Coordinates of C-alpha atoms and ligand atoms in Angstrom, one line a residue:
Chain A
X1 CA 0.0 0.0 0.0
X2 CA 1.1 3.8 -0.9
X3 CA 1.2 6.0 2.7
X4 CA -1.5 8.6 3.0
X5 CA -0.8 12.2 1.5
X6 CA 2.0 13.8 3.6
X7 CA 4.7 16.5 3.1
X8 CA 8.4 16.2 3.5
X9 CA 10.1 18.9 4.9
X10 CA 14.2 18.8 4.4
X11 CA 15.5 21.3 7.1
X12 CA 19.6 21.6 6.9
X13 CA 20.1 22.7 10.3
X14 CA 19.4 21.3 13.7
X15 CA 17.6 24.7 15.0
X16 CA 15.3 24.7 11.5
X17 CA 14.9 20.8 12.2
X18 CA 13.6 21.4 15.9
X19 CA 11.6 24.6 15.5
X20 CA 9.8 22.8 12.2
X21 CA 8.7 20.3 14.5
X22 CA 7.6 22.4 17.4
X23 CA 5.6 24.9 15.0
X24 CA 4.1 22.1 12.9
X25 CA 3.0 20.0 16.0
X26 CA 1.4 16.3 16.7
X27 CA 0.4 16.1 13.4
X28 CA 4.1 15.6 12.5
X29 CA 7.4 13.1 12.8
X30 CA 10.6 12.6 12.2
X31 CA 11.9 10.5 9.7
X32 CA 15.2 9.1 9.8
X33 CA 16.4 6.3 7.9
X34 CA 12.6 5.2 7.4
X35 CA 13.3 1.2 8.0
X36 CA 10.7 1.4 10.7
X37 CA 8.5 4.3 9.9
X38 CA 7.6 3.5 6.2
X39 CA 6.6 0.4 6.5
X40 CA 3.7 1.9 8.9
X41 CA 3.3 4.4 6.6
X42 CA 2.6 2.0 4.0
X43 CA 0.3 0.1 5.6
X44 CA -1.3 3.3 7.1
X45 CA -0.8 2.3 10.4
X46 CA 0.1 6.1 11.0
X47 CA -0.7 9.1 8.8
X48 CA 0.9 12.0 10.1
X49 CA 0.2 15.4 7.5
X50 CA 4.3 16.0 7.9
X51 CA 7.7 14.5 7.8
X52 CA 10.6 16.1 9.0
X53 CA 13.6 14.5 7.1
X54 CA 16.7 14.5 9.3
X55 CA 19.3 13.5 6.8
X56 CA 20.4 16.2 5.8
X57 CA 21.4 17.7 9.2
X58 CA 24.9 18.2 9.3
X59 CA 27.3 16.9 11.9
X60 CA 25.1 14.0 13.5
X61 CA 26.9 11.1 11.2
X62 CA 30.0 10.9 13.5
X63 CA 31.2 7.8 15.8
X64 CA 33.2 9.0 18.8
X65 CA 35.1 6.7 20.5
X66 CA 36.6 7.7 24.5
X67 CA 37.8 6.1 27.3
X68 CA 34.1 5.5 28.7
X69 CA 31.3 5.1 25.8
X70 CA 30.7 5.0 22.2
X71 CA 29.4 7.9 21.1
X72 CA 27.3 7.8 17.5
X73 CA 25.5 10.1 16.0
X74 CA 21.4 10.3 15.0
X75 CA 22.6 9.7 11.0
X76 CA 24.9 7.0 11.6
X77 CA 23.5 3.6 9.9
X78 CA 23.6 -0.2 11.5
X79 CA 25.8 -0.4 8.6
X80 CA 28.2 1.8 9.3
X81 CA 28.5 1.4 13.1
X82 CA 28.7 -2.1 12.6
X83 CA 31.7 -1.9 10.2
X84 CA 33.3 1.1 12.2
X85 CA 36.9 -1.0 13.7
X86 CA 37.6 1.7 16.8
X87 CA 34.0 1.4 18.0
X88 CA 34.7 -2.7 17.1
X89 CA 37.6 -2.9 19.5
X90 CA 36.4 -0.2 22.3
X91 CA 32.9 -2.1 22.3
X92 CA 32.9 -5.8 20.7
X93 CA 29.3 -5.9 22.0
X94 CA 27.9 -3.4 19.1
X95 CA 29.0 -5.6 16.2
X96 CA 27.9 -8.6 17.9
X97 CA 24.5 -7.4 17.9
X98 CA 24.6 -5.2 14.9
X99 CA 24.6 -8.1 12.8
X100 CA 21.5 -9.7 13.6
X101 CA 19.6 -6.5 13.0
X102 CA 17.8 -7.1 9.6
X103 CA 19.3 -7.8 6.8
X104 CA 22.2 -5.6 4.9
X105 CA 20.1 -3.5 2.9
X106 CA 17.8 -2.2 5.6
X107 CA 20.9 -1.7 7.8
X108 CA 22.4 0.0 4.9
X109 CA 19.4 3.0 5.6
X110 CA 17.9 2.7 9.0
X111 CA 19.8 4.6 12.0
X112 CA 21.0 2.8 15.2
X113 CA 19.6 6.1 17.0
X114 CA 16.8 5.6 15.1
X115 CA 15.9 2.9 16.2
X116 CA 16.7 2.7 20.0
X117 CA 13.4 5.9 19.3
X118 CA 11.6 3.5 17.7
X119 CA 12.0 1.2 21.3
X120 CA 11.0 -1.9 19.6
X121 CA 11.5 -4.4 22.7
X122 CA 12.3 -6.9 19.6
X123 CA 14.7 -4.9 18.4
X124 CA 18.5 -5.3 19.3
X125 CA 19.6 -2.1 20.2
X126 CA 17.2 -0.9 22.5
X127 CA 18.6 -3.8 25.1
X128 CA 22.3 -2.9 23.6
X129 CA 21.5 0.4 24.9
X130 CA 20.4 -0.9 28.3
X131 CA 22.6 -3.4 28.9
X132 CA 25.8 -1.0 28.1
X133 CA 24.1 1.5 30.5
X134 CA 23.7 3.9 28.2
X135 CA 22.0 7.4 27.6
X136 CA 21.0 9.4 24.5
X137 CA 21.0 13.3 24.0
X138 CA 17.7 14.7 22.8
X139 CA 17.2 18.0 21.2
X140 CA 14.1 20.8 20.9
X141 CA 13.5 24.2 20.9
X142 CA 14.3 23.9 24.5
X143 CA 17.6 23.1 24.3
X144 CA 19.2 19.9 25.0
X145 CA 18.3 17.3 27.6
X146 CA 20.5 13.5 28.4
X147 CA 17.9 10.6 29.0
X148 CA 19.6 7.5 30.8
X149 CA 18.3 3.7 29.1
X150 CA 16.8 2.7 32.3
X151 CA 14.1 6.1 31.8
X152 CA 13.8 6.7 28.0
X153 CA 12.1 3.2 27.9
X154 CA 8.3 3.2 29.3
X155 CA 6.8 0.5 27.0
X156 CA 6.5 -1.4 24.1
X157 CA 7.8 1.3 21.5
X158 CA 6.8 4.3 23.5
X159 CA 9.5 6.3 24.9
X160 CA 9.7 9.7 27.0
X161 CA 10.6 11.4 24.0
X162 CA 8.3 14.8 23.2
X163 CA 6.7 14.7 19.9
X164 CA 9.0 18.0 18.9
X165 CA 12.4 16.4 20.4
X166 CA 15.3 14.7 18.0
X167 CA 17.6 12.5 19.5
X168 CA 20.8 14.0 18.3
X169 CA 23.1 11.1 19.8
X170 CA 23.3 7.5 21.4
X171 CA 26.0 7.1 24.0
X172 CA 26.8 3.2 24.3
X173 CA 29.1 2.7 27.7
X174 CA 32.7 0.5 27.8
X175 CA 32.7 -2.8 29.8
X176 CA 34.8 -2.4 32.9
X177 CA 38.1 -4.1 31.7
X178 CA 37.9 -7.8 32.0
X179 CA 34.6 -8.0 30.4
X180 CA 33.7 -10.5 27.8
X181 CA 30.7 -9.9 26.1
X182 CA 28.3 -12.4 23.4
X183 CA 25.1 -11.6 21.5
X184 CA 23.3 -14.9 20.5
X185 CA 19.5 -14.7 19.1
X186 CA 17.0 -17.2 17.4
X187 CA 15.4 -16.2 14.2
X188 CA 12.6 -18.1 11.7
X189 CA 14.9 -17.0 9.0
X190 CA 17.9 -15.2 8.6
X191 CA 17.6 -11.0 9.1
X192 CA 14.1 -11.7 10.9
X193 CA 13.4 -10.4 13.8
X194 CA 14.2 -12.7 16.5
X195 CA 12.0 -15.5 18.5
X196 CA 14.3 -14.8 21.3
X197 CA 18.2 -13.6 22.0
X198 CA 20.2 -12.2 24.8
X199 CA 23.3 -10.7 25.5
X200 CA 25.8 -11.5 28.1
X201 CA 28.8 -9.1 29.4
X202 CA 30.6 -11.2 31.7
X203 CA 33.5 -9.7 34.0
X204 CA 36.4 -11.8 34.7
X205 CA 39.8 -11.6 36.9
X206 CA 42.1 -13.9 38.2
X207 CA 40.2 -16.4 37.1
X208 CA 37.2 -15.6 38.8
X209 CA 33.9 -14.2 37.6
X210 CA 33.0 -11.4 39.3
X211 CA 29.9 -9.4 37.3
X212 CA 27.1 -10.1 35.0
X213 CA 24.8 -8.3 32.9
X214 CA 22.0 -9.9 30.8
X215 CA 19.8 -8.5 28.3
X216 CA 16.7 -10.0 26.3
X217 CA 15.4 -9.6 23.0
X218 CA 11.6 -9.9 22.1
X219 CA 11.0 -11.3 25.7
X220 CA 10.6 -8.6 27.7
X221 CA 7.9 -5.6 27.8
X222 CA 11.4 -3.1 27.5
X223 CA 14.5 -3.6 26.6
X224 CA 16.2 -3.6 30.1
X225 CA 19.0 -5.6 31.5
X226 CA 19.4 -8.0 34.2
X227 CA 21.8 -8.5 36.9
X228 CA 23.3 -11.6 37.7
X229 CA 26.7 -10.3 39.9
X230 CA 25.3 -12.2 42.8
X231 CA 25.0 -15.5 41.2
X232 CA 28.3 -15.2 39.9
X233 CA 30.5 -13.0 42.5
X234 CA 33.6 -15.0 43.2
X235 CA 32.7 -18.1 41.5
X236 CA 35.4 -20.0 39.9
X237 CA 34.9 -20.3 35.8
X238 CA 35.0 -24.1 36.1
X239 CA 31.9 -24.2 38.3
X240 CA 30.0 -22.3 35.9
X241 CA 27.7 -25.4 35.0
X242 CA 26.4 -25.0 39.0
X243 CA 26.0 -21.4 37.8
X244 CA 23.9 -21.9 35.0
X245 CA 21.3 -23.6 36.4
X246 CA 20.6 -20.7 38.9
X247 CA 21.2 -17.9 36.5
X248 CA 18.8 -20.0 34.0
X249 CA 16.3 -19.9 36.8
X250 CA 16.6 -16.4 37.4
X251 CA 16.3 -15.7 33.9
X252 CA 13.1 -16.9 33.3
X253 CA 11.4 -15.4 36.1
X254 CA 12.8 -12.2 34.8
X255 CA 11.3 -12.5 31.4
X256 CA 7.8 -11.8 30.3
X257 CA 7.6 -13.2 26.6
X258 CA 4.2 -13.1 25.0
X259 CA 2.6 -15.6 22.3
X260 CA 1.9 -14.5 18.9
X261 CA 1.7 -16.7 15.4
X262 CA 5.6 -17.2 15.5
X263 CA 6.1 -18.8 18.8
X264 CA 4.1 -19.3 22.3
X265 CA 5.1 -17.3 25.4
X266 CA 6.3 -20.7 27.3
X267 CA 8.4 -21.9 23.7
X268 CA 10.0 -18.2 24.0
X269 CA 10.6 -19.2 27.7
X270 CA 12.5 -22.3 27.1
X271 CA 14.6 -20.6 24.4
X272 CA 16.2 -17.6 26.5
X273 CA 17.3 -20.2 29.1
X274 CA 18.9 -22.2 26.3
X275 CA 20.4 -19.1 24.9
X276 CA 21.3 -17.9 28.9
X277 CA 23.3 -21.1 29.3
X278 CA 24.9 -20.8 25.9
X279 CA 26.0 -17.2 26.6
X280 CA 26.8 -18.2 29.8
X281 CA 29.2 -21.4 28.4
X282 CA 30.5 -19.6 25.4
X283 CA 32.2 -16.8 27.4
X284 CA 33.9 -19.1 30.4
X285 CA 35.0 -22.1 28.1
X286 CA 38.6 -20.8 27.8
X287 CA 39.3 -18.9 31.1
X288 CA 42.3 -20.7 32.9
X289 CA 42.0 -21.3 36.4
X290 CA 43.3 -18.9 38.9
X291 CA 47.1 -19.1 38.9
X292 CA 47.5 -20.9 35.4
X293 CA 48.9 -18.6 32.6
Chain B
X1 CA 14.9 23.3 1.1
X2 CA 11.8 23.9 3.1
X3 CA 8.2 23.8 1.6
X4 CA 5.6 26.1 3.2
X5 CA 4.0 25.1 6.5
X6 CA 0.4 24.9 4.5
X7 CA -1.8 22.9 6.7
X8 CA -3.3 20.4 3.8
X9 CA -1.6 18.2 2.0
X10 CA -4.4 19.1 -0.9
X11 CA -4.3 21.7 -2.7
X12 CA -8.4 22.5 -2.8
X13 CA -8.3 25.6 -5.6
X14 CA -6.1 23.3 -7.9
X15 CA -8.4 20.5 -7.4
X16 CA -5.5 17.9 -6.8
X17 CA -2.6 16.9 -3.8
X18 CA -0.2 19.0 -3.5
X19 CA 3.5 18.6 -4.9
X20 CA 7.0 19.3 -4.2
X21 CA 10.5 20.0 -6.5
X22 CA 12.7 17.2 -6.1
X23 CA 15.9 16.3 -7.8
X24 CA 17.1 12.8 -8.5
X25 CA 20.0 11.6 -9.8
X26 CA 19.5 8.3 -11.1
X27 CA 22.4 6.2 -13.0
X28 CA 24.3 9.5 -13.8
X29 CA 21.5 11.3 -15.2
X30 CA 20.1 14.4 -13.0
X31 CA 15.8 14.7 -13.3
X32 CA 13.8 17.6 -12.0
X33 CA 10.6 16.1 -10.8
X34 CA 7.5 17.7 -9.1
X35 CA 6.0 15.0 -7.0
X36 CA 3.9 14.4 -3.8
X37 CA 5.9 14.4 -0.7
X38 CA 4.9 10.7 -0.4
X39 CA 6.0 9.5 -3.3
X40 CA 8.0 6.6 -2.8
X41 CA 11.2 6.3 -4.5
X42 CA 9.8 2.7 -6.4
X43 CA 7.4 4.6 -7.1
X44 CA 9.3 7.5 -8.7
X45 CA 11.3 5.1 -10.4
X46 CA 8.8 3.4 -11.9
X47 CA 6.0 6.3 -12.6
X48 CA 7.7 9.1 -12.8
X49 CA 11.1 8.1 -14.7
X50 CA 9.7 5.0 -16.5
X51 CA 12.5 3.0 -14.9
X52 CA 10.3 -0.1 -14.3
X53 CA 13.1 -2.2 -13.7
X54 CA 12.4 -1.8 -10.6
X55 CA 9.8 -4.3 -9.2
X56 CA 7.6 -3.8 -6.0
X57 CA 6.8 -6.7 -4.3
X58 CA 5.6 -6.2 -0.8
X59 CA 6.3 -2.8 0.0
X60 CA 6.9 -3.2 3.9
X61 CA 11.0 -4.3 3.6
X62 CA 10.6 -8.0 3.2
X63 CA 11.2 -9.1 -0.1
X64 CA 13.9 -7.6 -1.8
X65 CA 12.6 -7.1 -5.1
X66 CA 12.7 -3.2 -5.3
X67 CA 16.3 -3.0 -4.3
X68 CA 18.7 -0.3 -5.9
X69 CA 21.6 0.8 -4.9
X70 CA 22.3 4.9 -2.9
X71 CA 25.7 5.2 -3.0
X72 CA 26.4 2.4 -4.3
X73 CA 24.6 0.4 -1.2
X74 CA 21.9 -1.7 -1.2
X75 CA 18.3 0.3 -0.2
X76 CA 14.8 -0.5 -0.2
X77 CA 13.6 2.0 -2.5
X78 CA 9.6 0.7 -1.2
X79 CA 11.2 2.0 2.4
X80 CA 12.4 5.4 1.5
X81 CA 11.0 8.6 0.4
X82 CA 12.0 9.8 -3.1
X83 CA 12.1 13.3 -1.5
X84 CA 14.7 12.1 1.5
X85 CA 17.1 11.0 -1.3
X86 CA 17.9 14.3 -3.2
X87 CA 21.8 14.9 -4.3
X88 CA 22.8 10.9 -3.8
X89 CA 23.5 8.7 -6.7
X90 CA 21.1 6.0 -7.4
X91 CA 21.3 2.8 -9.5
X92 CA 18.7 0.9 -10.9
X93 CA 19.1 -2.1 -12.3
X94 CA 19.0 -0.6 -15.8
X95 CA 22.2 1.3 -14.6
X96 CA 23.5 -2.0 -14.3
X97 CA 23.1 -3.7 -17.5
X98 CA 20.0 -2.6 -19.9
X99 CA 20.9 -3.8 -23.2
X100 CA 19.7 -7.5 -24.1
X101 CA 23.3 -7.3 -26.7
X102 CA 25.5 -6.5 -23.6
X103 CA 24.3 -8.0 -20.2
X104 CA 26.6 -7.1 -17.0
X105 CA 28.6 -9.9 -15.7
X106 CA 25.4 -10.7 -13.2
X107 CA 22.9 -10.3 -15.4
X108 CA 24.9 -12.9 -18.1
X109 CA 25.7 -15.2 -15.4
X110 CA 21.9 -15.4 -14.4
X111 CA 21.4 -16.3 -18.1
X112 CA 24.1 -18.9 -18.0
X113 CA 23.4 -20.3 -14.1
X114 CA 19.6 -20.7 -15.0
X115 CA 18.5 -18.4 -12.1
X116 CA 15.3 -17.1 -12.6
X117 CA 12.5 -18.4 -13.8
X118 CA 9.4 -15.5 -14.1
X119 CA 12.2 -12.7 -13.1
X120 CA 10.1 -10.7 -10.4
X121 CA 12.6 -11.2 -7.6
X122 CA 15.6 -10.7 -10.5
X123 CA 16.2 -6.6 -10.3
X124 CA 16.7 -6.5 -6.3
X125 CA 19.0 -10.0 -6.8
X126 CA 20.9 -8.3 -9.8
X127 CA 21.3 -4.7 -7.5
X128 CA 22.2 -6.8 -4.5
X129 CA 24.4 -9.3 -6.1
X130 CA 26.1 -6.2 -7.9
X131 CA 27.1 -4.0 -4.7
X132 CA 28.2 -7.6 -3.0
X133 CA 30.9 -8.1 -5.4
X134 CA 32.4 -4.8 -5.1
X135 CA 33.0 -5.7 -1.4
X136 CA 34.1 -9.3 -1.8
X137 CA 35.2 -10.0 -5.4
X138 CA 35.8 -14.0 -5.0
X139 CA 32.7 -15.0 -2.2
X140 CA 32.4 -19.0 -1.3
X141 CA 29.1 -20.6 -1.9
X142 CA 28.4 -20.4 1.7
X143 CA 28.9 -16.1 1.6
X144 CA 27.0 -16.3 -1.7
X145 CA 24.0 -18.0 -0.3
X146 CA 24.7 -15.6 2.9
X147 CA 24.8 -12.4 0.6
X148 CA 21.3 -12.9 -1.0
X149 CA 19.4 -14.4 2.4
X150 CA 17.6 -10.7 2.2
X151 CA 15.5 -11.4 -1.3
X152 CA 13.0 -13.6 -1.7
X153 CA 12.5 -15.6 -4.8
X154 CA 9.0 -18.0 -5.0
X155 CA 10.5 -19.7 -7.8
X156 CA 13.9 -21.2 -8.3
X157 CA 14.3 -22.6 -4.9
X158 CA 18.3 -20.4 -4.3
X159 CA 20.5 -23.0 -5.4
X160 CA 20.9 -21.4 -9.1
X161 CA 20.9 -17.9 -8.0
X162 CA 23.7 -19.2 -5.3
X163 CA 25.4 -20.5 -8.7
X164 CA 25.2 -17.0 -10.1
X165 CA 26.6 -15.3 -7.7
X166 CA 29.6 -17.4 -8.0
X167 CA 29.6 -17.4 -11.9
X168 CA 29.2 -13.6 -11.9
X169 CA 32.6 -13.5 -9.3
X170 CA 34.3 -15.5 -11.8
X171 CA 32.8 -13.6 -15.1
X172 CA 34.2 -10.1 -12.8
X173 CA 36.9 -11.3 -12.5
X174 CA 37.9 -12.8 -15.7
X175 CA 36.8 -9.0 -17.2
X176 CA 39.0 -7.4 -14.7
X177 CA 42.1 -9.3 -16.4
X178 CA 40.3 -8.2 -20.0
X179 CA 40.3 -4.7 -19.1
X180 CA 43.6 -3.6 -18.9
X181 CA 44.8 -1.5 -16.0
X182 CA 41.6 -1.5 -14.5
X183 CA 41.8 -4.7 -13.0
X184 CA 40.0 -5.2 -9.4
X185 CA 38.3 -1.8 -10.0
X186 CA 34.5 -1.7 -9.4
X187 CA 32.6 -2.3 -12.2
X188 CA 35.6 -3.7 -13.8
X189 CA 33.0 -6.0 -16.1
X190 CA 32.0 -3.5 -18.5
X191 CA 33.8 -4.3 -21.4
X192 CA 36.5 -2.2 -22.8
X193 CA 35.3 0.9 -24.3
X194 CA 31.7 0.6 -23.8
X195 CA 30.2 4.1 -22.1
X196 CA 28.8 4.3 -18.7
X197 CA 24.9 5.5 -19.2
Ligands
LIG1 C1 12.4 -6.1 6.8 C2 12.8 -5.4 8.1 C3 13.4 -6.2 9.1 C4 13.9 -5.6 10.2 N1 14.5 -6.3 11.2 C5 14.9 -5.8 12.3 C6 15.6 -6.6 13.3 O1 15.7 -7.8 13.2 N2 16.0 -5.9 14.4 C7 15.8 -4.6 14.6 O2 16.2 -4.0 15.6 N3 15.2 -3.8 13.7 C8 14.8 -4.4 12.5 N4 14.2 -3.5 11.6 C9 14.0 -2.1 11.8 C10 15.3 -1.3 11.6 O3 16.3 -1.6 12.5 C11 15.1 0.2 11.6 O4 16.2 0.8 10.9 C12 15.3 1.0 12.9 O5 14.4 0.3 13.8 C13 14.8 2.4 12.8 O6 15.8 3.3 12.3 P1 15.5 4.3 11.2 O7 16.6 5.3 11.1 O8 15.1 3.6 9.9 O9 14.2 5.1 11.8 P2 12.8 5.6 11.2 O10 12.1 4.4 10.6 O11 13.1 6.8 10.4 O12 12.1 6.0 12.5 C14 11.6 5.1 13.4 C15 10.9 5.8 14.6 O13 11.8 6.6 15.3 C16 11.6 8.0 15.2 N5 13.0 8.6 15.0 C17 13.9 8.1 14.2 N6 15.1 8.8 14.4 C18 14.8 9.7 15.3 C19 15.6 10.7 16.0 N7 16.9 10.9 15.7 N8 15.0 11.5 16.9 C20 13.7 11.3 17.3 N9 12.9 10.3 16.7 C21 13.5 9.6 15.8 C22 10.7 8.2 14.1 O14 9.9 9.3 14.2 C23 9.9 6.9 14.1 O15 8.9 7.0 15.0 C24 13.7 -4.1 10.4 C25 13.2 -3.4 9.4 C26 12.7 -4.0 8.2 C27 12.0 -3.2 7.2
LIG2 S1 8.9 -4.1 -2.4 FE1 10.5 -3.3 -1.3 S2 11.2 -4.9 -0.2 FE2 9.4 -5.8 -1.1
LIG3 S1 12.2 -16.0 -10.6 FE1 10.1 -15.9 -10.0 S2 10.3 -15.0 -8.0 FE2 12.3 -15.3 -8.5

């Protein structure tokens, strides 16, 4: 189907962006890379009278890399954050994920910021986002404001964000060093979104685990993240198959997944503790016992 | 550029919605168009420009058959509005290869590999396929397969168009060692002499 009549408005500042959509109101939204918003547009799911086009704002397209976060800006594609090597190294975590979101060609256009406004608790992101402890900088006519993860979420795609504010940036934060990190999700077929997935940063010294983080993909009501440092505080790796069983436990009292034509809530349940003990296996196969090399 | 802050999308004097200037480049060629601000870029491909090499399948991201290439990338043009797209370079399919004398590399090795049968899917596999080989001129079967896992095709089952991928690789390449001093180079399978559109 063909959207409902609209116009497109091109600002090519951030002010003429920001002041468009204060002056033009509810009746319009921001369009980014448009992997989310067209396809409701085509099936008329939502028919706003305006579109402000932020790709041609200058200065939003950079990837800042510092001791603490990944910094990416409101233009910067999956693609090109996925394929960016300094925010690779500083944050293994993002390409991990990156890769399961869609296919190529829809990362090649649709915005990593752009997504985490689109809060899509199936999408990967959003939980990147929260896992990382992250924030995001949002922009109107009243200036500037920083939202943490843990309160731009309030439900299934609904954030805080004001109809007239543009998220300008994302700010992933580093792992603590000793953190291993692994994304692993379940898809019908390759690029879809996912049955279930999770991601695991795991901290590790001396051959001990000391912290965990979890977070869920299409089995929660937000993306959020989970933590598991008391199951794990102090724990040798090789006793990590005692571990699983209670972070498995804990995991699936945590989640919430729902049933729908793909998959039942309890299937969805049994998958994110297969996936938990997987993430939970992959990252402490090869850690050498305290005192070994 | 910013259009005026008219309330309706209709303009009620002139009887009919409303337009807006935009500027497309598409395979080298600059147009001046006047369209609604929802026209979709398939849809200014194929309507406006007469470019209907472009095929629209499902027009919600799914099946691939409207890809073309912005920047050289793979895009949905069913996903993106042509407005949103003004001043980047677009290829179509017909950018590609559109003489039946001369097929591209792809578009040969389609013909060769068997690998389509009623051609709906074929544009968004040619226009993917085409950007893929830029990035990784000699793929395996298995990255081949990987490469096109975003298009749907409801009738050759894959394995050909896996084939093709492979066959065009190799029908790159061999043009690349054709075309002297312009081996490796994107594009490298356009045979010697012949003019970019
Ligand atoms: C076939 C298909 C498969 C997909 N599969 C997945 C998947 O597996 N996982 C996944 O996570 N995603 C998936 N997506 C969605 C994709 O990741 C989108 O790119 C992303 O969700 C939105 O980014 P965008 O730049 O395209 O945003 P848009 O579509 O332009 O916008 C999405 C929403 O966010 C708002 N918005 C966008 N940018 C801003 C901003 N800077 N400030 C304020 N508001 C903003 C818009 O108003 C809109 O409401 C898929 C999409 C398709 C079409
Ligand atoms: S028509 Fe665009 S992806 Fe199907
Ligand atoms: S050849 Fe018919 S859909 Fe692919």
């Amino acid at each position: 189907m063909k959207p409902a009549p609209l116009t497109c408005h091109s600002p090519t500042t951030l002010d003429e962006a920001v002041r468009l959509l204060h002056d033009l109101g509810p009746e319009a939204k921001v369009i980014a890379g448009g992997q989310s918003l067209v396809p409701v547009l085509n099936m008329r799911l939502a028919t706003p009278a305006h579109l402000v086009d932020i790709t041609g704002l200058p200065g939003l397209d950079e990837i800042r890399v510092s001791a603490e976060a990944v910094e990416v800006g409101a233009l910067v594609t999956h693609r090109r954050l996925e394929q960016d090597d300094a925010a690779h190294a500083a944050l293994p975590l993002l390409r991990q994920a990156l890769v399961n979101v869609a296919h190529p060609a829809i990362r090649n256009r649709g915005t990593t910021v752009g997504s985490l406004a689109h809060a899509d608790p199936n999408g990967e992101m959003p939980m990147i986002l929260a896992l990382t402890g992250g924030s995001v900088t949002a922009a109107s006519v009243r200036g500037e404001r920083t939202i943490t993860a843990s309160e731009l979420f309030v439900g299934p795609m609904e954030t805080v964000l004001e109809p007239d504010e543009i998220l300008v940036s994302a700010r992933f934060g580093r792992f603590a060093e000793g953190t291993r990190t692994a994304f692993t999700e379940l898809t019908r077929r390759s690029g879809d979104y996912a049955l279930a997935g999770a991601a695991l940063a795991l901290q590790v010294s001396d051959g001990q685990l000391r912290t965990a983080r979890m977070g869920f993909v299409s089995v929660t009501e937000l993306p959020d993240a989970l933590d598991l440092t008391e199951l794990v505080a102090g724990r040798p790796a090789s006793t990590s198959a005692d571990i699983a069983e209670a972070v498995v436990e804990r995991v699936t009292e945590h989640i919430a997944p729902e049933s729908d034509i793909h998959a039942t809530a309890d299937y969805r349940r049994h998958l994110t503790g297969v996936l938990a003990r997987r993430l939970l296996t992959e990252l402490t196969a090869d850690i050498p016992a305290r005192g070994a090399a | 550029m910013t259009t005026d802050n008219a309330p309706g999308t209709y303009d009620l004097e002139a009887g009919r919605e409303r337009t807006q200037p935009v500027a497309l480049t598409v395979n080298g060629v600059e147009h001046r168009l006047d369209i609604p601000g929802r026209r979709l870029l398939s849809d200014a491909l194929r309507h406006d420009l007469g470019l209907t090499g472009t095929h629209v399948g499902c027009e919600h991201g799914v099946c691939g058959a409207c890809t073309v290439l912005l920047d050289g990338q793979p895009v949905r043009s069913c996903l993106i509005f042509a407005a949103t797209v003004q001043g980047r370079e677009i290829t179509t399919v017909e950018g590609i290869g559109d003489d039946p004398e001369h097929p591209s590399p792809v578009q040969q090795a389609f013909i060769d590999s068997h690998a389509l049968q009623c051609g709906f899917c074929t544009p968004g596999f040619i226009t993917t396929i085409e950007a893929f080989l830029a990035e990784n001129p000699d793929p395996s079967r298995e990255e081949a397969r990987e490469a096109i896992s975003g298009n749907l095709c409801r009738c050759t089952g894959y394995q050909n168009i896996v084939t093709a991928v492979c066959r065009a690789a190799e029908l790159k390449r061999a043009a690349g060692r054709a075309t002297a001093g312009c081996a490796g180079c994107p594009g490298s399978g356009t045979a010697a002499g012949e003019e970019q559109p």
